[in-house]
Structures are given as structure tokens and as C-alpha cells.
PDB file of C-alpha atoms in Angstrom:
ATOM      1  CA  UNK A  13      78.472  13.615 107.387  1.00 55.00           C
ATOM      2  CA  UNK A  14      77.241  10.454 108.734  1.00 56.00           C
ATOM      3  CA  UNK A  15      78.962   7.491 109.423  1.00 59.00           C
ATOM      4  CA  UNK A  16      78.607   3.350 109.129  1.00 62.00           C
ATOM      5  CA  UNK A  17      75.207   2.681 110.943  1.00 65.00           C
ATOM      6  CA  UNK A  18      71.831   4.455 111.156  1.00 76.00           C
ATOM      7  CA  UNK A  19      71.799   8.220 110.824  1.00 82.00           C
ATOM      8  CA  UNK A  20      68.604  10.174 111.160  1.00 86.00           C
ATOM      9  CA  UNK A  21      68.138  13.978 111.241  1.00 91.00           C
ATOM     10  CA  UNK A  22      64.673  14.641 112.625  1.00 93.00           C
ATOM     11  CA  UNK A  23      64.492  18.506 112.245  1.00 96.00           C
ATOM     12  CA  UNK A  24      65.979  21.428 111.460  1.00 96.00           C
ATOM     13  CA  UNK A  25      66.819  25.323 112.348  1.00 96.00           C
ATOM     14  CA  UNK A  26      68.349  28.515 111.077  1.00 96.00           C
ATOM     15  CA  UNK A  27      69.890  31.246 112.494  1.00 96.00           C
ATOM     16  CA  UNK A  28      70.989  33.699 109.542  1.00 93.00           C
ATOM     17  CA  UNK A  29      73.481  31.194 107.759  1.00 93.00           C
ATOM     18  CA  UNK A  30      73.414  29.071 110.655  1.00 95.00           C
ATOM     19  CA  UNK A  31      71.948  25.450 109.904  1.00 96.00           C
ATOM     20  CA  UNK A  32      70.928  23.604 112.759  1.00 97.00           C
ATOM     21  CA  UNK A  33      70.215  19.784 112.646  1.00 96.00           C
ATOM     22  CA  UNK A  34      68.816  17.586 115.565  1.00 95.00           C
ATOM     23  CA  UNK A  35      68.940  13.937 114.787  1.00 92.00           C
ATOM     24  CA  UNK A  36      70.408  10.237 116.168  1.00 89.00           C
ATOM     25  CA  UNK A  37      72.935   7.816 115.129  1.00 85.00           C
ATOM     26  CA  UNK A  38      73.181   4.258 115.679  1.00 78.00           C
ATOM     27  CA  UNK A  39      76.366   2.222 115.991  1.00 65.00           C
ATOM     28  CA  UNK A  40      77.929   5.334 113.611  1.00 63.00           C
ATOM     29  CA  UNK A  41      81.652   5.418 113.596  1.00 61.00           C
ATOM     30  CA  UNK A  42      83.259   7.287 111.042  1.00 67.00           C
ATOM     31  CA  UNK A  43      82.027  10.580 110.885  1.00 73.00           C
ATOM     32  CA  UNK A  44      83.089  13.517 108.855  1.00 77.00           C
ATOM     33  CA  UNK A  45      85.053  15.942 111.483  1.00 81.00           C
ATOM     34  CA  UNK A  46      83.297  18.996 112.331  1.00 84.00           C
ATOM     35  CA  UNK A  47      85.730  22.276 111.265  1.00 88.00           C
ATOM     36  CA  UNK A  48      85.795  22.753 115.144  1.00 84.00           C
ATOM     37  CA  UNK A  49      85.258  19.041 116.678  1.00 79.00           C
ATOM     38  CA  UNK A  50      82.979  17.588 118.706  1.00 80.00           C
ATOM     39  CA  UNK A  51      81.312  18.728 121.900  1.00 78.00           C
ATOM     40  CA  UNK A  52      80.241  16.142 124.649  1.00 71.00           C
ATOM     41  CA  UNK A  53      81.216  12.493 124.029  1.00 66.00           C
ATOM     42  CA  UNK A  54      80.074   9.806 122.461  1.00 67.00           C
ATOM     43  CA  UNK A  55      80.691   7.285 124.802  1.00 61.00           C
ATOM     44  CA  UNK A  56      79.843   3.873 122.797  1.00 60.00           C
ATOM     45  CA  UNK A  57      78.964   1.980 119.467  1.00 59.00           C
ATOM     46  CA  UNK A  58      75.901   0.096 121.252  1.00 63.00           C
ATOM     47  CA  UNK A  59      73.289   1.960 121.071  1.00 73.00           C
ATOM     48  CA  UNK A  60      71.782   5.267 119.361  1.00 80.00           C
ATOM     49  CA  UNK A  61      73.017   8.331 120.640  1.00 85.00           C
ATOM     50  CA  UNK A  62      71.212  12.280 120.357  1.00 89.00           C
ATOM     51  CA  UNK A  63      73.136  15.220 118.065  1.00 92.00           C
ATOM     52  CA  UNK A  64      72.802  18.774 117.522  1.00 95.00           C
ATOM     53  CA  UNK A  65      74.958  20.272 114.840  1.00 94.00           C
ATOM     54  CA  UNK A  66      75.786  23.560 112.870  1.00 96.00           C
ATOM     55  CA  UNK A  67      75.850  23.818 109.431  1.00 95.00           C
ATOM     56  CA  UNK A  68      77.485  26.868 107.756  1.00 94.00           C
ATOM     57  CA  UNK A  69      75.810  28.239 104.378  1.00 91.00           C
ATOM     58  CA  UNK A  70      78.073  29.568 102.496  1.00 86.00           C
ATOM     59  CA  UNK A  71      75.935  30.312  99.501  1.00 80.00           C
ATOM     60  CA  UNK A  72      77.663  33.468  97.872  1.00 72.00           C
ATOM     61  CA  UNK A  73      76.164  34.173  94.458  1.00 68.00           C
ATOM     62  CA  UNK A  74      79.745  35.140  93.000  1.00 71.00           C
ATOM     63  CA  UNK A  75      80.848  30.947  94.290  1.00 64.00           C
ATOM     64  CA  UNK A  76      77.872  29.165  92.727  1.00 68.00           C
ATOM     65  CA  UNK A  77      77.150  26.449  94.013  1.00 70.00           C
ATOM     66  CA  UNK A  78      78.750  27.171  97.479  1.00 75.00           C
ATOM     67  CA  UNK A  79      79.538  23.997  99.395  1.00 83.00           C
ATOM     68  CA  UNK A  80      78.081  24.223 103.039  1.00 89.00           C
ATOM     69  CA  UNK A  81      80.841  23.832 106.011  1.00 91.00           C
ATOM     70  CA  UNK A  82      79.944  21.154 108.587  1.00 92.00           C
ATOM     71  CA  UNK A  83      81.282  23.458 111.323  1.00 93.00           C
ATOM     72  CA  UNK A  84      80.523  22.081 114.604  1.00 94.00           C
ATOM     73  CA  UNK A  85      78.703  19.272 116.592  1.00 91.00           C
ATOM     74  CA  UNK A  86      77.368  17.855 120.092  1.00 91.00           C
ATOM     75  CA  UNK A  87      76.392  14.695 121.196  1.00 88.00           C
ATOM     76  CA  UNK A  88      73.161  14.520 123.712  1.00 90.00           C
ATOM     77  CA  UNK A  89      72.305  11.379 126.045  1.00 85.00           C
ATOM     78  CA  UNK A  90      74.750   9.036 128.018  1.00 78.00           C
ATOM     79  CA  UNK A  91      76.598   5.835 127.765  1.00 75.00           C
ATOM     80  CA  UNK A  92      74.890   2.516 127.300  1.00 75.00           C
ATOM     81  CA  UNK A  93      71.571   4.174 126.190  1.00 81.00           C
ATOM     82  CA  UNK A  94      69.019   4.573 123.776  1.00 86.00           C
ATOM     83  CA  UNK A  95      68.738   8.176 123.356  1.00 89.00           C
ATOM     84  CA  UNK A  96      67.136   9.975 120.286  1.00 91.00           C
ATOM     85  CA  UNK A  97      66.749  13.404 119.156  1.00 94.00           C
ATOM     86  CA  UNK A  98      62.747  13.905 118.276  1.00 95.00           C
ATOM     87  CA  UNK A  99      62.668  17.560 117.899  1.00 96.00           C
ATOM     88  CA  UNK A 100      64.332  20.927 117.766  1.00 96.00           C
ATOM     89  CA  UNK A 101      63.598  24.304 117.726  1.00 95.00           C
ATOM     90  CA  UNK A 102      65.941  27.721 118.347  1.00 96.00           C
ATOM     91  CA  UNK A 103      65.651  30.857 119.201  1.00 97.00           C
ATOM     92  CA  UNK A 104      68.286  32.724 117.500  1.00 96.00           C
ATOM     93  CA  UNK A 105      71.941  31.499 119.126  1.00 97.00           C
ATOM     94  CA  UNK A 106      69.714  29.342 121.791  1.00 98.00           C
ATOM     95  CA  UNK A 107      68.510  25.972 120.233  1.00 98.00           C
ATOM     96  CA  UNK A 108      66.253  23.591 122.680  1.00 97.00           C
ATOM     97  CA  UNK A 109      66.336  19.867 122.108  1.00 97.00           C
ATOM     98  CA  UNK A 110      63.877  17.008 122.937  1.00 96.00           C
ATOM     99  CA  UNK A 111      63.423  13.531 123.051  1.00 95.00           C
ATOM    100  CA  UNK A 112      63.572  10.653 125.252  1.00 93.00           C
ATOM    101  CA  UNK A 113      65.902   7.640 126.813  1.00 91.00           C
ATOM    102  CA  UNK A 114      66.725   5.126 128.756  1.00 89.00           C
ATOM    103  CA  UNK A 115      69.003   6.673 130.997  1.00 86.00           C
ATOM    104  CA  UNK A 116      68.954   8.956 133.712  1.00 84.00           C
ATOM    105  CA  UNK A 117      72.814  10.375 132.938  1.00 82.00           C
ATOM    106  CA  UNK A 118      73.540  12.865 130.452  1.00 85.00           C
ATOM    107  CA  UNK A 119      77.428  13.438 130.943  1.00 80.00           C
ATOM    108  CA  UNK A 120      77.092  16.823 129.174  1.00 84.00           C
ATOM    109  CA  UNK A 121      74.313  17.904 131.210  1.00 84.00           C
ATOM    110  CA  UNK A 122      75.090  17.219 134.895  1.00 76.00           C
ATOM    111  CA  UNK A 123      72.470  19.256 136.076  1.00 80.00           C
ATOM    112  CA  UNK A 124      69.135  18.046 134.949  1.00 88.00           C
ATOM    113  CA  UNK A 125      65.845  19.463 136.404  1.00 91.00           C
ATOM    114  CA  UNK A 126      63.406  16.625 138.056  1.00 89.00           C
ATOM    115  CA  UNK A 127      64.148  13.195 137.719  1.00 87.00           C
ATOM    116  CA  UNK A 128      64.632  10.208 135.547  1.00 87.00           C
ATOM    117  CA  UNK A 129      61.871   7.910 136.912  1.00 84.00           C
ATOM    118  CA  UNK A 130      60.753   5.735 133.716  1.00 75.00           C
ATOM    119  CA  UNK A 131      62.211   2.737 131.587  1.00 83.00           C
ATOM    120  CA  UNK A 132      62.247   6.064 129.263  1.00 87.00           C
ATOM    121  CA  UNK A 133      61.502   9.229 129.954  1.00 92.00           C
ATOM    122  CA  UNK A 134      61.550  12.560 127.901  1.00 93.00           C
ATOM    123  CA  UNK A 135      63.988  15.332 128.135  1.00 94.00           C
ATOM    124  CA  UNK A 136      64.362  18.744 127.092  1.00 97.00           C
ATOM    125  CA  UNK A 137      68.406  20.446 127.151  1.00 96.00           C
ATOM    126  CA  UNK A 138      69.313  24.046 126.240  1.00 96.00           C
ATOM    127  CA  UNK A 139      72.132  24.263 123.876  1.00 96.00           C
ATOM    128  CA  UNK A 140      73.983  28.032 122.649  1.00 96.00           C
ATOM    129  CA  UNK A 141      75.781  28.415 119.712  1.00 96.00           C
ATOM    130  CA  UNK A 142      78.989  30.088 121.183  1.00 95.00           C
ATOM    131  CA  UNK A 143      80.245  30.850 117.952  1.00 93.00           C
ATOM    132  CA  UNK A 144      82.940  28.001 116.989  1.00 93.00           C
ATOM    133  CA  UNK A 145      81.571  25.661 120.100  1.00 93.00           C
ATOM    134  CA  UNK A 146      78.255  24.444 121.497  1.00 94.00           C
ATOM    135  CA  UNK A 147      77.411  25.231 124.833  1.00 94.00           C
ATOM    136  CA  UNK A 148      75.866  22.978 127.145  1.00 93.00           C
ATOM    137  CA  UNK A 149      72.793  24.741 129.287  1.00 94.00           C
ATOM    138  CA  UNK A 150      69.972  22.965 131.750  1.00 95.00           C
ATOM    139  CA  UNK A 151      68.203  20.352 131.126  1.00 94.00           C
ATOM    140  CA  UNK A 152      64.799  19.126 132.229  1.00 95.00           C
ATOM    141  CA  UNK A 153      63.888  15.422 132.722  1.00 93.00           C
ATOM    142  CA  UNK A 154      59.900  14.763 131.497  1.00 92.00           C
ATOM    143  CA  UNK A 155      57.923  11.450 132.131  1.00 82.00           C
ATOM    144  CA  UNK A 156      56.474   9.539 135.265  1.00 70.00           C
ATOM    145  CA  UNK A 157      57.512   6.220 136.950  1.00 67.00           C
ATOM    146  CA  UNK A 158      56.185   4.061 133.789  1.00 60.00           C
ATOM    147  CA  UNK A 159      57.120   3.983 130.086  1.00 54.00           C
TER     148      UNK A 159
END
């Protein structure tokens, strides 16, 4: 799935045959496409960027061995940043991820809670699994005016 660079998927959910996978890419530029594309953008090559993405399962014990469907994903953090997904957990549909970064813009999240105060704060953002697309919920900034 991953491209040229760093790749790193730090955890995982599931949702019936729904595979979730939180994680961060560095300087990553070829990726495999996603049956239904990309949500959010990834805005440069410079520095690590946040993902959440959905895996299809297709295990069927009459197609053995199934091969899994990379089906859709969605890029987390801004541009010029360091921004790294840590952890991940979901509730069904509704997946929550966290980490921190270094900037206090998250173009797919316009409305985060509290504020960006650090050189790098944590964040939590609300994500749903609309079916064939990801969609964007609140966010919540996490941290204090240091490191």
C-alpha cells in the first residue's frame, strides 16, 4: 500500500469485515489507490503526514486465500508539518484518532476544539466510515503552551 519513504501503521480496528489502520508516512509518494480515493489532502513530500484507512476482508472460505481490498483512505494533519498517527480506536462506523503535531491547521478539520498552543501539541479527530468515503467529524486540540 505504501509508498517510497517511511510508512508506519501504529494500530488497528475492525468493524465486521471492516479493517481499520491508523499510521504515518514520510516523504511517501506512490501509493497504491484506494478502490474509492483519497479523503483530505496530502498537501506535501516534507514532512510525515497522519492516515486512517479501510481495509476490506474479503475472506470467503469458497475463494481461499481471499485477497483484502484497500478500499478507502484519509489523510490527518496539515501542510508543512510533522503530524503522526499514535493511536486508534472505533466504535463500530465511528473511529477516533490521536496523536500530535506541529501545526495548529488541520485542513480536513476546520473546526478544532481548544487551541494549538505548543511547539506540538496532541489531538484527537472523529472520523465515520460513510460507507465508500470517510467522514471528517470534530476535533479536539490537547497540550499546553510548552512541548
Amino acid at each position: 500500500m505504501g509508498g517510497i519513504g517511511d510508512c508506519r501503521i501504529q494500530d488497528l480496528g475492525i468493524n465486521g469485515a471492516s479493517i481499520y489502520a491508523g499510521g504515518d508516512t514520510t516523504r511517501s509518494t506512490n501509493w497504491d489507490a484506494p478502490v474509492n480515493g483519497w479523503g483530505g489532502t496530502f498537501v506535501d513530500l516534507l514532512d510525515a503526514k497522519g492516515f486512517v484507512l479501510k481495509i476490506i476482508d474479503n475472506d470467503d472460505p469458497l475463494n481461499n486465500p481471499a485477497t483484502p481490498t484497500f478500499y478507502w483512505g484519509f489523510w490527518v494533519g496539515g501542510a508543512n508539518a510533522y503530524t503522526n498517527v499514535y493511536t486508534m480506536v472505533n466504535d463500530g462506523a465511528t473511529i477516533y484518532a490521536g496523536g500530535t503535531t506541529n501545526t495548529g491547521v488541520f485542513e480536513n478539520f476546520p473546526a478544532m476544539a481548544g487551541s494549538f498552543s505548543g511547539i506540538r501539541d496532541g489531538y484527537v479527530v472523529k472520523i465515520t466510515d460513510g460507507g465508500n468515503a470517510p467522514i471528517p467529524g470534530w476535533g479536539q486540540w490537547l497540550g499546553g503552551d510548552d512541548d
